[in-house]
XYZ file of C-alpha atoms in Angstrom:
241
model
C -32.538 -211.801 -32.106
C -32.902 -211.178 -28.307
C -35.645 -208.849 -27.036
C -37.263 -207.943 -23.674
C -40.051 -205.390 -23.160
C -43.505 -204.315 -24.273
C -43.772 -203.670 -28.063
C -40.138 -204.357 -28.484
C -38.099 -205.235 -31.625
C -40.191 -205.133 -34.788
C -43.560 -205.417 -33.126
C -45.129 -204.200 -36.416
C -43.810 -207.191 -38.290
C -43.638 -210.054 -35.755
C -47.402 -210.910 -36.190
C -47.307 -210.538 -40.021
C -45.006 -211.407 -42.867
C -42.223 -209.092 -42.064
C -38.703 -210.385 -42.243
C -36.609 -209.437 -39.169
C -32.898 -209.025 -39.576
C -30.375 -211.048 -37.560
C -28.156 -210.534 -34.480
C -30.262 -207.670 -32.988
C -30.718 -207.160 -29.253
C -33.275 -204.943 -27.695
C -34.123 -204.375 -23.956
C -36.870 -201.825 -23.149
C -40.318 -200.926 -24.191
C -40.603 -200.051 -27.872
C -36.896 -200.463 -28.457
C -36.087 -201.262 -32.003
C -39.794 -201.030 -32.552
C -39.748 -200.325 -36.310
C -37.067 -202.734 -37.378
C -37.627 -205.174 -40.376
C -34.347 -206.459 -41.824
C -31.582 -204.337 -40.217
C -28.882 -206.358 -38.719
C -26.480 -206.440 -35.695
C -28.037 -203.552 -33.683
C -28.276 -203.036 -29.927
C -30.902 -201.005 -28.265
C -31.345 -200.673 -24.464
C -34.038 -198.329 -23.048
C -37.415 -196.928 -23.817
C -37.756 -196.278 -27.678
C -34.041 -196.681 -28.191
C -33.457 -197.071 -31.974
C -37.243 -196.770 -32.295
C -37.194 -195.748 -36.101
C -34.592 -198.025 -37.409
C -36.064 -200.209 -40.299
C -34.248 -201.881 -43.129
C -31.373 -201.555 -45.529
C -28.505 -203.795 -46.509
C -26.143 -201.171 -44.985
C -28.127 -200.719 -41.709
C -25.974 -202.448 -39.126
C -23.941 -201.980 -35.985
C -25.812 -199.249 -34.290
C -25.720 -199.180 -30.464
C -28.154 -197.247 -28.406
C -28.245 -197.179 -24.590
C -30.713 -194.731 -22.930
C -34.163 -193.350 -23.175
C -34.896 -192.519 -26.780
C -31.252 -192.801 -27.803
C -30.876 -192.891 -31.581
C -34.641 -192.589 -31.806
C -34.863 -191.171 -35.374
C -32.139 -193.054 -37.278
C -33.783 -195.101 -40.094
C -30.841 -196.052 -42.497
C -27.831 -194.872 -40.599
C -25.117 -197.276 -39.512
C -22.136 -197.557 -37.122
C -23.605 -194.977 -34.636
C -23.123 -195.294 -30.976
C -25.329 -193.348 -28.424
C -25.017 -193.540 -24.640
C -27.436 -191.417 -22.642
C -30.987 -190.208 -22.636
C -31.836 -188.678 -25.990
C -28.329 -188.902 -27.178
C -28.391 -188.791 -31.089
C -32.123 -188.458 -30.916
C -32.703 -186.654 -34.213
C -29.631 -187.962 -36.129
C -29.944 -189.964 -39.336
C -26.315 -189.958 -40.248
C -23.606 -192.454 -39.995
C -20.483 -193.192 -37.807
C -21.383 -190.851 -34.967
C -20.513 -191.336 -31.331
C -22.448 -189.483 -28.643
C -21.987 -190.043 -24.874
C -23.985 -187.951 -22.349
C -27.541 -186.780 -21.788
C -28.813 -185.124 -24.983
C -25.307 -185.316 -26.656
C -25.951 -184.558 -30.230
C -29.697 -184.700 -29.608
C -30.678 -182.198 -32.287
C -28.078 -183.454 -34.870
C -29.907 -184.439 -38.082
C -27.480 -185.613 -40.745
C -24.035 -185.106 -39.548
C -21.474 -187.812 -40.046
C -18.275 -188.981 -38.301
C -18.702 -186.836 -35.231
C -17.736 -187.671 -31.583
C -19.457 -185.951 -28.669
C -18.735 -186.649 -25.071
C -20.721 -184.511 -22.402
C -24.206 -183.343 -21.607
C -25.655 -181.511 -24.683
C -22.274 -181.538 -26.393
C -22.504 -180.822 -30.144
C -26.160 -180.490 -29.640
C -27.226 -178.420 -32.623
C -25.034 -179.873 -35.473
C -27.179 -180.480 -38.597
C -24.806 -181.233 -41.411
C -21.344 -180.806 -39.846
C -18.880 -183.597 -40.057
C -15.730 -184.834 -38.390
C -16.046 -182.799 -35.158
C -14.563 -183.944 -31.838
C -16.104 -182.565 -28.664
C -15.365 -183.360 -24.959
C -17.177 -181.241 -22.319
C -20.705 -180.258 -21.367
C -22.297 -177.919 -24.005
C -19.110 -177.748 -26.039
C -19.811 -176.815 -29.636
C -23.438 -176.540 -28.462
C -24.604 -174.240 -31.315
C -22.675 -175.612 -34.126
C -24.841 -176.286 -37.175
C -22.716 -176.852 -40.185
C -19.190 -176.399 -38.988
C -16.810 -179.298 -39.601
C -13.375 -180.447 -38.532
C -13.617 -178.672 -35.168
C -12.070 -179.852 -31.865
C -13.498 -178.707 -28.606
C -12.253 -179.760 -25.227
C -13.732 -178.174 -22.110
C -16.904 -176.811 -20.769
C -18.582 -174.501 -23.216
C -15.564 -174.715 -25.500
C -16.567 -173.335 -28.980
C -20.090 -173.124 -27.643
C -21.374 -170.382 -29.901
C -19.624 -171.454 -33.130
C -22.323 -172.059 -35.819
C -20.498 -172.524 -39.159
C -16.761 -172.241 -38.493
C -14.414 -174.877 -39.600
C -10.988 -176.170 -38.560
C -11.056 -174.639 -35.087
C -9.440 -176.066 -31.869
C -10.373 -174.918 -28.409
C -8.749 -176.442 -25.383
C -9.851 -175.250 -22.009
C -12.997 -173.971 -20.079
C -14.914 -171.747 -22.632
C -12.055 -171.549 -24.989
C -13.277 -169.778 -28.133
C -16.682 -169.930 -26.480
C -17.868 -166.486 -27.799
C -16.734 -167.008 -31.438
C -19.924 -167.344 -33.383
C -18.107 -167.868 -36.779
C -14.556 -168.168 -37.906
C -12.199 -170.811 -39.141
C -8.669 -172.051 -38.539
C -8.244 -170.701 -35.009
C -6.517 -172.318 -32.089
C -7.087 -171.414 -28.432
C -5.515 -173.044 -25.445
C -6.174 -172.108 -21.869
C -9.008 -171.143 -19.563
C -11.300 -168.579 -21.318
C -8.863 -168.181 -24.200
C -9.870 -166.890 -27.637
C -12.651 -164.673 -26.638
C -13.687 -161.021 -27.126
C -13.016 -158.457 -24.306
C -16.680 -157.232 -24.235
C -18.770 -158.970 -26.959
C -20.514 -162.367 -26.309
C -20.507 -162.955 -30.168
C -17.658 -162.178 -32.597
C -15.927 -163.427 -35.643
C -12.133 -164.157 -36.160
C -9.998 -166.285 -38.570
C -6.538 -167.813 -38.714
C -5.545 -166.901 -35.179
C -3.672 -168.414 -32.230
C -4.361 -167.711 -28.548
C -2.122 -169.179 -25.779
C -2.824 -168.572 -22.151
C -5.475 -167.750 -19.577
C -7.996 -165.150 -20.908
C -6.046 -164.319 -23.992
C -8.532 -162.261 -26.093
C -9.045 -159.598 -28.824
C -10.829 -156.182 -28.458
C -12.233 -156.225 -32.125
C -14.366 -158.444 -34.296
C -13.558 -159.564 -37.820
C -9.849 -159.925 -37.285
C -7.502 -162.407 -38.906
C -3.992 -163.725 -38.401
C -3.643 -162.663 -34.797
C -1.264 -164.243 -32.309
C -1.919 -163.525 -28.648
C 0.339 -165.066 -25.983
C 0.291 -164.720 -22.210
C -1.974 -164.345 -19.181
C -4.618 -161.721 -19.729
C -3.165 -160.569 -22.987
C -5.252 -158.788 -25.579
C -4.812 -158.502 -29.408
C -5.909 -155.340 -31.107
C -5.391 -155.753 -34.864
C -5.089 -158.199 -37.626
C -1.589 -159.584 -38.819
C -0.323 -158.776 -35.216
C 1.681 -160.622 -32.594
C 0.935 -159.617 -29.013
C 3.243 -161.036 -26.471
C 2.462 -160.464 -22.773
C 0.056 -158.129 -21.034
C 0.774 -154.527 -19.935
C 2.528 -155.663 -16.752
C 5.251 -157.299 -18.628
C 8.464 -155.265 -18.774
C 11.478 -155.709 -20.932
């Protein structure tokens, strides 16, 4: 083990009979503070991996930044880069890059978040991929979502299987599943800042709907608005045949 800093790497056991694990590296005050037998972990920064203790399966966590991966005790294969990244998480195989990325996540697994406060609120959601500041910010239990762009899918809480590509794509959707939106501000409501929709496709800048609770909508074209379920809307009112 390699350690530098005040109260670093298993300070509670170094002076007693505790059995430290092997191949751990800690740089920073109180980094890896609680460790006893966990193995092959890296912590860089004040209180990084602070709560990690012991388990035969606790290995290969990497935390870089102030209080990164602070709360994990038995999780493994997590990577956190940025202050408070993965702060509350106790799950496994998560990657968080950016200040407070996945900071409020508690037990989600197999998530990837890149950007400030990306995927910040996920509790039990799994297999989400997020690239962009505050993307999927409000997600609590939604799984298998992909959000690429600032505030993409930002209000989604429980929706599953959604894909948003572009600035604020599906940003106003609070619940809904199996939707795809591609384009700047695509997949939103004309007036509401919180709405639901399912099984729909949006292609183009500012493609949207004017009702909530719709399903099976296809909306294509710049500034085009869908108005009903099971409907294809191709082009805005300026398009002529």
